[in-house]
mmCIF file of C-alpha atoms and ligand atoms in Angstrom:
data_model
loop_
_atom_site.group_PDB
_atom_site.id
_atom_site.type_symbol
_atom_site.label_atom_id
_atom_site.label_comp_id
_atom_site.label_asym_id
_atom_site.label_seq_id
_atom_site.Cartn_x
_atom_site.Cartn_y
_atom_site.Cartn_z
ATOM 1 C CA UNK A 29 189.490 35.158 -87.438
ATOM 2 C CA UNK A 30 190.751 38.771 -88.357
ATOM 3 C CA UNK A 31 188.880 41.779 -87.223
ATOM 4 C CA UNK A 32 188.774 45.259 -87.388
ATOM 5 C CA UNK A 33 186.392 47.677 -84.795
ATOM 6 C CA UNK A 34 185.512 50.755 -85.436
ATOM 7 C CA UNK A 35 185.114 53.151 -82.761
ATOM 8 C CA UNK A 36 183.449 56.632 -82.035
ATOM 9 C CA UNK A 37 183.756 57.151 -78.548
ATOM 10 C CA UNK A 38 185.447 56.118 -75.315
ATOM 11 C CA UNK A 39 185.340 52.042 -76.126
ATOM 12 C CA UNK A 40 184.397 50.024 -73.293
ATOM 13 C CA UNK A 41 183.359 47.267 -75.091
ATOM 14 C CA UNK A 42 186.238 47.238 -77.396
ATOM 15 C CA UNK A 43 188.485 47.253 -74.290
ATOM 16 C CA UNK A 44 186.912 43.900 -73.141
ATOM 17 C CA UNK A 45 187.230 42.247 -76.395
ATOM 18 C CA UNK A 46 191.109 43.366 -76.348
ATOM 19 C CA UNK A 47 190.867 41.996 -72.838
ATOM 20 C CA UNK A 48 189.035 38.908 -73.848
ATOM 21 C CA UNK A 49 191.640 38.199 -76.641
ATOM 22 C CA UNK A 50 194.801 39.062 -74.374
ATOM 23 C CA UNK A 51 193.455 36.441 -71.779
ATOM 24 C CA UNK A 52 192.970 33.952 -74.498
ATOM 25 C CA UNK A 53 189.429 33.340 -73.615
ATOM 26 C CA UNK A 54 188.771 34.960 -77.388
ATOM 27 C CA UNK A 55 190.870 33.557 -80.651
ATOM 28 C CA UNK A 56 190.675 36.213 -82.677
ATOM 29 C CA UNK A 57 193.163 39.043 -83.962
ATOM 30 C CA UNK A 58 192.268 42.599 -83.927
ATOM 31 C CA UNK A 59 193.726 43.364 -86.954
ATOM 32 C CA UNK A 60 192.972 47.330 -86.537
ATOM 33 C CA UNK A 61 190.788 49.784 -84.613
ATOM 34 C CA UNK A 62 189.550 52.780 -86.583
ATOM 35 C CA UNK A 63 187.697 55.990 -85.369
ATOM 36 C CA UNK A 64 185.502 58.274 -87.345
ATOM 37 C CA UNK A 65 187.073 61.380 -85.264
ATOM 38 C CA UNK A 66 190.353 62.056 -83.696
ATOM 39 C CA UNK A 67 190.989 61.770 -80.087
ATOM 40 C CA UNK A 68 189.041 59.088 -79.231
ATOM 41 C CA UNK A 69 189.790 56.970 -76.040
ATOM 42 C CA UNK A 70 188.960 53.836 -78.123
ATOM 43 C CA UNK A 71 191.932 54.536 -80.808
ATOM 44 C CA UNK A 72 194.103 55.506 -77.319
ATOM 45 C CA UNK A 73 193.233 52.026 -75.903
ATOM 46 C CA UNK A 74 193.982 50.084 -78.637
ATOM 47 C CA UNK A 75 197.427 52.132 -79.761
ATOM 48 C CA UNK A 76 197.854 51.128 -75.650
ATOM 49 C CA UNK A 77 197.341 47.671 -76.189
ATOM 50 C CA UNK A 78 199.892 47.582 -79.510
ATOM 51 C CA UNK A 79 197.199 47.442 -82.358
ATOM 52 C CA UNK A 80 197.256 49.248 -85.203
ATOM 53 C CA UNK A 81 194.661 52.007 -85.543
ATOM 54 C CA UNK A 82 193.275 54.196 -88.162
ATOM 55 C CA UNK A 83 191.307 57.798 -88.375
ATOM 56 C CA UNK A 84 188.702 58.776 -91.204
ATOM 57 C CA UNK A 85 187.719 61.973 -89.770
ATOM 58 C CA UNK A 86 183.919 62.564 -90.938
ATOM 59 C CA UNK A 87 184.490 66.235 -91.193
ATOM 60 C CA UNK A 88 187.709 66.436 -93.663
ATOM 61 C CA UNK A 89 185.421 64.571 -96.136
ATOM 62 C CA UNK A 90 183.734 66.817 -98.669
ATOM 63 C CA UNK A 91 180.617 64.579 -98.576
ATOM 64 C CA UNK A 92 179.532 60.935 -97.130
ATOM 65 C CA UNK A 93 180.471 59.120 -100.136
ATOM 66 C CA UNK A 94 184.179 60.583 -100.425
ATOM 67 C CA UNK A 95 184.017 59.670 -96.384
ATOM 68 C CA UNK A 96 182.552 56.416 -96.933
ATOM 69 C CA UNK A 97 185.008 55.163 -99.734
ATOM 70 C CA UNK A 98 187.913 56.322 -97.482
ATOM 71 C CA UNK A 99 186.276 54.529 -94.265
ATOM 72 C CA UNK A 100 185.916 51.230 -96.781
ATOM 73 C CA UNK A 101 189.178 51.581 -98.384
ATOM 74 C CA UNK A 102 191.109 51.921 -94.699
ATOM 75 C CA UNK A 103 189.134 48.707 -93.590
ATOM 76 C CA UNK A 104 189.693 46.599 -96.125
ATOM 77 C CA UNK A 105 193.264 47.256 -96.557
ATOM 78 C CA UNK A 106 193.513 45.412 -93.152
ATOM 79 C CA UNK A 107 191.730 42.336 -94.603
ATOM 80 C CA UNK A 108 189.173 41.691 -91.946
ATOM 81 C CA UNK A 109 187.009 38.688 -91.756
ATOM 82 C CA UNK A 110 184.451 40.695 -90.005
ATOM 83 C CA UNK A 111 184.267 44.354 -89.154
ATOM 84 C CA UNK A 112 182.692 45.298 -85.532
ATOM 85 C CA UNK A 113 180.697 48.480 -84.843
ATOM 86 C CA UNK A 114 181.828 48.731 -81.348
ATOM 87 C CA UNK A 115 179.660 52.731 -80.484
ATOM 88 C CA UNK A 116 180.584 53.474 -83.945
ATOM 89 C CA UNK A 117 178.256 56.320 -84.481
ATOM 90 C CA UNK A 118 177.747 56.316 -88.321
ATOM 91 C CA UNK A 119 175.916 54.963 -90.475
ATOM 92 C CA UNK A 120 178.190 53.438 -93.750
ATOM 93 C CA UNK A 121 176.945 53.373 -97.004
ATOM 94 C CA UNK A 122 176.385 50.920 -99.608
ATOM 95 C CA UNK A 123 180.047 50.502 -101.010
ATOM 96 C CA UNK A 124 180.975 49.454 -97.251
ATOM 97 C CA UNK A 125 178.652 47.492 -96.458
ATOM 98 C CA UNK A 126 179.155 45.256 -100.311
ATOM 99 C CA UNK A 127 183.079 45.634 -99.541
ATOM 100 C CA UNK A 128 182.214 43.295 -96.049
ATOM 101 C CA UNK A 129 179.014 41.326 -97.072
ATOM 102 C CA UNK A 130 177.011 40.014 -94.083
ATOM 103 C CA UNK A 131 180.123 40.782 -92.081
ATOM 104 C CA UNK A 132 179.826 44.084 -90.428
ATOM 105 C CA UNK A 133 178.325 43.110 -86.803
ATOM 106 C CA UNK A 134 176.873 45.907 -84.984
ATOM 107 C CA UNK A 135 175.843 46.073 -80.909
ATOM 108 C CA UNK A 136 173.041 48.652 -79.453
ATOM 109 C CA UNK A 137 172.079 48.878 -76.002
ATOM 110 C CA UNK A 138 168.102 47.961 -76.469
ATOM 111 C CA UNK A 139 166.187 44.787 -77.826
ATOM 112 C CA UNK A 140 165.691 45.589 -81.344
ATOM 113 C CA UNK A 141 163.528 46.227 -83.085
ATOM 114 C CA UNK A 142 162.253 48.045 -80.181
ATOM 115 C CA UNK A 143 163.879 52.014 -79.485
ATOM 116 C CA UNK A 144 166.709 51.862 -82.928
ATOM 117 C CA UNK A 145 168.679 55.150 -83.373
ATOM 118 C CA UNK A 146 171.179 56.849 -80.976
ATOM 119 C CA UNK A 147 168.897 56.945 -77.980
ATOM 120 C CA UNK A 148 168.353 53.360 -77.796
ATOM 121 C CA UNK A 149 168.844 53.594 -73.750
ATOM 122 C CA UNK A 150 166.735 57.260 -73.141
ATOM 123 C CA UNK A 151 164.529 56.063 -75.567
ATOM 124 C CA UNK A 152 163.709 52.980 -73.624
ATOM 125 C CA UNK A 153 164.133 54.493 -69.820
ATOM 126 C CA UNK A 154 160.973 57.161 -71.504
ATOM 127 C CA UNK A 155 158.784 54.973 -72.662
ATOM 128 C CA UNK A 156 158.487 53.018 -69.437
ATOM 129 C CA UNK A 157 159.428 49.590 -70.397
ATOM 130 C CA UNK A 158 160.017 47.315 -67.351
ATOM 131 C CA UNK A 159 162.788 45.204 -69.926
ATOM 132 C CA UNK A 160 165.421 46.208 -71.774
ATOM 133 C CA UNK A 161 168.493 44.990 -73.062
ATOM 134 C CA UNK A 162 170.945 44.970 -75.788
ATOM 135 C CA UNK A 163 171.276 43.407 -79.356
ATOM 136 C CA UNK A 164 174.412 42.181 -81.455
ATOM 137 C CA UNK A 165 173.397 42.019 -85.206
ATOM 138 C CA UNK A 166 174.485 42.152 -88.781
ATOM 139 C CA UNK A 167 174.081 45.564 -89.856
ATOM 140 C CA UNK A 168 172.647 46.507 -93.153
ATOM 141 C CA UNK A 169 172.023 50.260 -94.648
ATOM 142 C CA UNK A 170 169.473 51.096 -92.449
ATOM 143 C CA UNK A 171 169.547 52.408 -88.627
ATOM 144 C CA UNK A 172 169.748 49.110 -86.537
ATOM 145 C CA UNK A 173 167.515 47.202 -89.243
ATOM 146 C CA UNK A 174 169.951 44.351 -89.878
ATOM 147 C CA UNK A 175 169.380 40.353 -88.811
ATOM 148 C CA UNK A 176 169.587 39.688 -85.600
ATOM 149 C CA UNK A 177 172.336 37.187 -83.932
ATOM 150 C CA UNK A 178 172.061 37.915 -79.881
ATOM 151 C CA UNK A 179 169.798 39.618 -77.534
ATOM 152 C CA UNK A 180 170.134 39.977 -73.888
ATOM 153 C CA UNK A 181 167.387 41.212 -71.404
ATOM 154 C CA UNK A 182 168.287 43.658 -68.913
ATOM 155 C CA UNK A 183 165.866 44.875 -66.169
ATOM 156 C CA UNK A 184 164.928 48.726 -65.622
ATOM 157 C CA UNK A 185 164.921 49.430 -61.742
ATOM 158 C CA UNK A 186 162.787 51.622 -60.088
ATOM 159 C CA UNK A 187 164.728 55.611 -60.320
ATOM 160 C CA UNK A 188 166.994 54.465 -63.096
ATOM 161 C CA UNK A 189 169.023 57.118 -64.687
ATOM 162 C CA UNK A 190 170.057 56.898 -68.183
ATOM 163 C CA UNK A 191 173.951 56.125 -67.390
ATOM 164 C CA UNK A 192 173.055 53.714 -64.533
ATOM 165 C CA UNK A 193 170.891 51.820 -67.099
ATOM 166 C CA UNK A 194 173.093 52.245 -69.787
ATOM 167 C CA UNK A 195 175.773 51.104 -67.599
ATOM 168 C CA UNK A 196 174.159 47.806 -66.557
ATOM 169 C CA UNK A 197 173.040 47.097 -70.226
ATOM 170 C CA UNK A 198 176.734 47.642 -71.504
ATOM 171 C CA UNK A 199 177.927 44.530 -69.243
ATOM 172 C CA UNK A 200 175.418 42.041 -70.818
ATOM 173 C CA UNK A 201 176.742 43.853 -74.365
ATOM 174 C CA UNK A 202 180.605 43.220 -73.995
ATOM 175 C CA UNK A 203 179.091 39.705 -73.157
ATOM 176 C CA UNK A 204 177.502 38.907 -75.759
ATOM 177 C CA UNK A 205 179.884 40.049 -78.131
ATOM 178 C CA UNK A 206 182.357 38.340 -77.154
ATOM 179 C CA UNK A 207 180.350 34.979 -77.231
ATOM 180 C CA UNK A 208 178.901 36.005 -80.454
ATOM 181 C CA UNK A 209 183.017 36.547 -81.641
ATOM 182 C CA UNK A 210 183.743 33.589 -80.270
ATOM 183 C CA UNK A 211 181.010 31.591 -82.165
ATOM 184 C CA UNK A 212 181.773 33.119 -85.484
ATOM 185 C CA UNK A 213 185.515 32.559 -84.957
ATOM 186 C CA UNK A 214 184.825 28.470 -84.351
ATOM 187 C CA UNK A 215 182.244 28.820 -87.512
ATOM 188 C CA UNK A 216 185.270 30.322 -89.446
ATOM 189 C CA UNK A 217 187.565 27.796 -88.829
HETATM 190 C C1 GRF B 2 177.040 50.836 -76.513
HETATM 191 O O1 GRF B 2 176.118 50.829 -75.808
HETATM 192 C C2 GRF B 2 176.949 50.910 -77.718
HETATM 193 O O2 GRF B 2 176.315 50.435 -78.275
HETATM 194 C C3 GRF B 2 176.198 52.470 -78.192
HETATM 195 O O3 GRF B 2 177.513 53.165 -77.622
HETATM 196 C C4 GRF B 2 177.972 52.254 -76.874
HETATM 197 C C5 GRF B 2 179.554 52.140 -76.676
HETATM 198 O O4 GRF B 2 179.988 52.435 -75.259
HETATM 199 N N1 GRF B 2 175.899 52.555 -79.705
HETATM 200 P P1 GRF B 2 181.725 52.374 -75.592
HETATM 201 O O5 GRF B 2 182.108 53.040 -76.393
HETATM 202 O O6 GRF B 2 182.125 50.966 -75.787
HETATM 203 O O7 GRF B 2 182.016 52.783 -74.386
#
């Protein structure tokens, strides 16, 4: 099973996937890692691991449709079975989704449908929930609305900060993403 991973940030979830692949714990091929802006640590991690990388810089395109077309072309050129958004902070358009139908996975640091959007951890903390967690889903054109594949719960501790809670959620998020990929790889055989 070939995957392309899309990142916008530090790529710690990506690193967990890279490590799982190189240790033999996860039998997939990371065909490429792409980003929506230059200079991400995620792309650096991929390059360090000898994985092909590409950047489709959102700011370099006249509009979202043009950017989306370029992102789609770059991604499909690696003929992935699945595309994984690993902290990719942009909503992709229908052309992208049509190119990888039901094959675009996303993770979110909250128990969807609660707390969708870019600040799932902050919003859960502000609401005062005692349990939050993470979700792996198939992404669609909405904001964190696609069909849910897996979830894990993470307790909110007294005096938690957004950063501390997010770090504990990410531990579960990595485990869940790798487990989901493992199951999909078995099915894809
Ligand atoms: C993850 O919690 C992801 O769900 C969220 O951003 C985080 C990505 O972190 N959207 P990293 O870039 O993998 O370190």
